[in-house]
Amino acid sequence: MKLQRKNRLRALSFGAIAVSGALALTACGSDNNSGGNGGGASASANASNIKCDNAKGQLLASGSTAQQNAIGQWSKDFMAACSGVQINYKGVGSGAGIQDFLQGNTAFAGSDSSLKPDEVAQSKKVCKGGKAIDLPMVGGPIAVIYNLDGVDNLTLDAPTLAKIFDSKIKKWNDPAIAKLNPKAKLPNLAIQAYHRTEDSGTTDNFTKYLKAAAPSDWKYSGGKAWQAQGGQSAKGSSGVAAGVKQTNGSIAYDELSYAKGLQMAQLDTGASKPVALTTDSASKAIADAKIVGADGDLSLELNYATKAEGAWPIVLVTYEIACDKGNKADTLPATKAFLKYISSDDAQAGLANQSYAPLPKEIATKVQSAIDGLS
Amino acid sequence: MSDIMTKNPRGTDPLARPGVLAHRRMPRWAPAGIAVAAIAVGTALGLALGLSSKIQWGLIALILFVLGTYVITAAVEDRRQAKDRVVTSAVWACFVVAVVPLYSLVETTIAKGAKMINGNFLSHSMAGVLSNDTGGGVYHAIIGTLEQVGLASLIAIPIGVFTAIYLVEYGRGKLAVAVTFFVDVMTGIPSIVAGLFILAFWILVLGFSYSGFAGSLALVILMIPVVVRSTEEMLKLVPNELREASLALGVPKWRTILKVVLPTALGGITTGVMLAVARIAGETAPILLLVFGNPMINNDPFHGTQSSLPFYIYEQYVLGTEQSYDRAWGAALVLIAFVMILNLVARGIARWKAPKTGR
Amino acid sequence: MEITKETAPPPPAVPAAAAHGRRGVTRPGDRIFSGLSRGSGILLLVLMAAIAVFLTVRAANAISQDHGNFLTTFEWDANTTPPVFGIAVLLYGTLVSSVIAMAIAVPIAVGIALFMTHYAPRRLGGPLAYVIDLLAAVPSIVYGLWGALFLVPHLQGLTSWLDQYLGWTVIFDQSNPGTAPRNLFTAGILLAIMILPIITNVSREVIRQVPAAHEEAALALGATRWETIRMSVLPFARSGIISASMLGLGRALGETMAVVTVLSSSDKLTAHILDPGGGTFAANIASHFGEATSLGRDALIASGLVLFVITLLVNGAARVIIARRKEYSGANA
């Protein structure tokens, strides 16, 4: 027994060391990453324009991955100016974002599509005395990216795109593609069309475009889930971009901000010449949209079949979703201050650097006044 | 053994070839010789046919080697020996085939992860680091993993050990049978199903929000059966004489279990527990559903969201940039190191305190 | 998987229970202690019941609102109105990837187990067993990361080769040659690598327990090493190897992260295992969870319940085989 006891003592002391070690460890980490990271975008806005309004605490938000990069940059700038606030935006997808919000787990949600009527009804539970409203915030141009050695300027139109993504066109040297690109040397190579694994607003908007612009070639009903069969799938906007980057002969639809370093196709929309995607050409298409939300809600309806000169029709608008009344008291100041900042001209102007399309002026103004009214 | 004899009388009876006391044997260098010849012919064929892939050369050489071994051995010795040699090479091939990917896995992780490991990586969180920035670290994920796994252990170990005590020391009748059966059932629960249950119960019905603790609860479900099983095995190894001696001295049963049975089995139980901890430390799926993830340090597992090492690896993988892949490999190395150390410690304890009554 | 180690347990300490009851006097300490341990057992049962009930209730809610047939529908559109979802593709993908994994892993695992017990030089066998033990502990997300970033690009060659030379078998035909191998076949290979250590470990334990006398008898009759293994080792170890494989299968069926990272999933059911597409239960839950509405979550829970039942059956079968083997060897010992 003596031996036993000694061993037990030793085991106890091991435990004590482990626990105290763990405790000591909790004290030595750091959230400060300001040094050392030279890559990507650096702080874009000057901090003096950010009004903190006594905002404090942790702001939890989740939703669309399409606006993740924009929110990431904005929260970095915002937290640099308002040291009392921590903003944690997790790109889980719009659906989960809305779920999180409706269960009262987050202060606001980011979503690629506006709320459905039953979701608005459900929101009355978390928004005491009010309801959830859509605030358009970021315009997301959707690029058609591809990876094809030796072909730099690819032009496609809606019917061809629809056929490619429906596996009706399987080779790059298909006559339909050749007709649109008389000068290009198209290889006899299999087309690998990537789509999103999970449900996504990007898929929703891309297929809405195909349906609106090529109704006879895209027969699917549309929605966030990819319905066509065949093709490759990848998880998340970044997964799609990574897949295209790795595979010669691939094509995909993806948000412009993920298209860095990849080839982008031009679109023959029926305008006098093919449209290339830039944040400007996307903003032109968003300016064509009209507000359809009522009662404080600002959801937009886009015109996908637009033939306007220089307008890139495949865009999505991502919203922030918050309560018009009855936001949680402890996060309200931070929510308001942060949303106010990101809808400001400064913050919106910075979007173009990150390949997002800023909101048109008149819409932005309405969003700002709606945010002022949040309570 | 008689049925074996009737099944294969020719093969097992050395007297089948009367008059031969010793078989002719191949020289010891024969396999090496055949291998060299096969490789040479394979290369020659590859060159002659203009096959571009070196793997095809190798395959040709391999097939030649197997065929050659069989034919030559069959000629020199006999068919039985030939078959034996072919099987020997097949078993060696199994070993090589299995070691290659496993080696590659470890090698890749170390090669890509080692360059990320430094003080900065281990002591910083991902706060404010965009996906294509360099820098950032795993500190918050390490804290998350330690706390979630620690909490899960605090809950699962007592329940698991007491259940095992019940099964070994008290359990009789229907309840014990049911418990034994359901421990088996629990062992097979896929981790994502455990995550879904906690989601349905803790978050959707009871209305709690995401937290490290919610993740711990799912890990508890995965951990309990492992703890019960290993503890049960160890308690069964404790000789009955010890219990009887203690009881005969008038020691109450609970003190007997606490002071005699458990200490005797302590080494084995610790090993089982540490292996269980190592297993749940690598779980991703429940964390994905329950802990939400958080780029910043949160030392409080009960309030607010956390990260964890497996979750962090997945998150960085999904981001898909060069920089985030690097971080994913770095975190993978940290996680493997953590799990391996736990394993080694567990095995060390097992060896140090191996029950004397073992086989 | 240490739990399944065959330790030939001595009969449980029933005689020790004499202190309890009989005399009618129970000390408070004893009552508390036995209460605690019985309570833990009951808690465990309650937990299992709760899991079954919660999953079933949620699943029933989802299935009642399904506008497709839950068993035969291919699509997984649980978030649209009307919701249409079914498990046909998931069931098929889960089974196919697991079958591929088993077809690759079981022979190799048995080979390694034999290598470690019968063929390897003694100096190599010990450390090797150790390494395989450690590999069983590598977290699945690490396998997933390695699979996606290393295995997939390196399998391109093999995939094209199979398509070119074995394409006529239909299974190995790629409808679009040159497609990146993010398919059920790759998922199967990765799963095989993952379950290899477990099957090897358990098989090795079983093979080690083959009584030396059996082998010596065969050797004494002049059998070659292979004949010894075939006649005395494998028959004795067969049921143990089968149950080891079932445990591996159970793990392959429920594996999430490794499949999520390497499989390019879609609502497609095809015999061409080299074509991208298909899906598994666990991977489908992990990747659709993000965008799921509340009904969508219930639908995923329903698919989780199916997975739960399948793994239950597989594990149950493994246990039954192990239990039978115990009786068998007990009679012979």
mmCIF file of C-alpha atoms in Angstrom, chain A residues 38 57 67-68 80 82 153 200 219 271 278 340 348:
data_model
loop_
_atom_site.group_PDB
_atom_site.id
_atom_site.type_symbol
_atom_site.label_atom_id
_atom_site.label_comp_id
_atom_site.label_asym_id
_atom_site.label_seq_id
_atom_site.Cartn_x
_atom_site.Cartn_y
_atom_site.Cartn_z
ATOM 1 C CA GLY A 38 2.163 42.631 -44.512
ATOM 2 C CA GLY A 57 -18.675 44.321 -25.631
ATOM 3 C CA GLN A 67 -19.675 39.536 -47.546
ATOM 4 C CA GLN A 68 -17.159 37.940 -45.214
ATOM 5 C CA ALA A 80 -8.834 49.546 -34.290
ATOM 6 C CA CYS A 82 -13.162 51.440 -30.880
ATOM 7 C CA ASN A 153 -10.026 36.636 -73.380
ATOM 8 C CA SER A 200 -25.502 29.424 -51.301
ATOM 9 C CA LYS A 219 -34.866 24.456 -67.000
ATOM 10 C CA ALA A 271 -25.299 45.043 -75.513
ATOM 11 C CA THR A 278 -15.456 45.467 -62.823
ATOM 12 C CA LYS A 340 -23.627 53.073 -39.219
ATOM 13 C CA GLN A 348 -18.506 51.971 -48.864
#
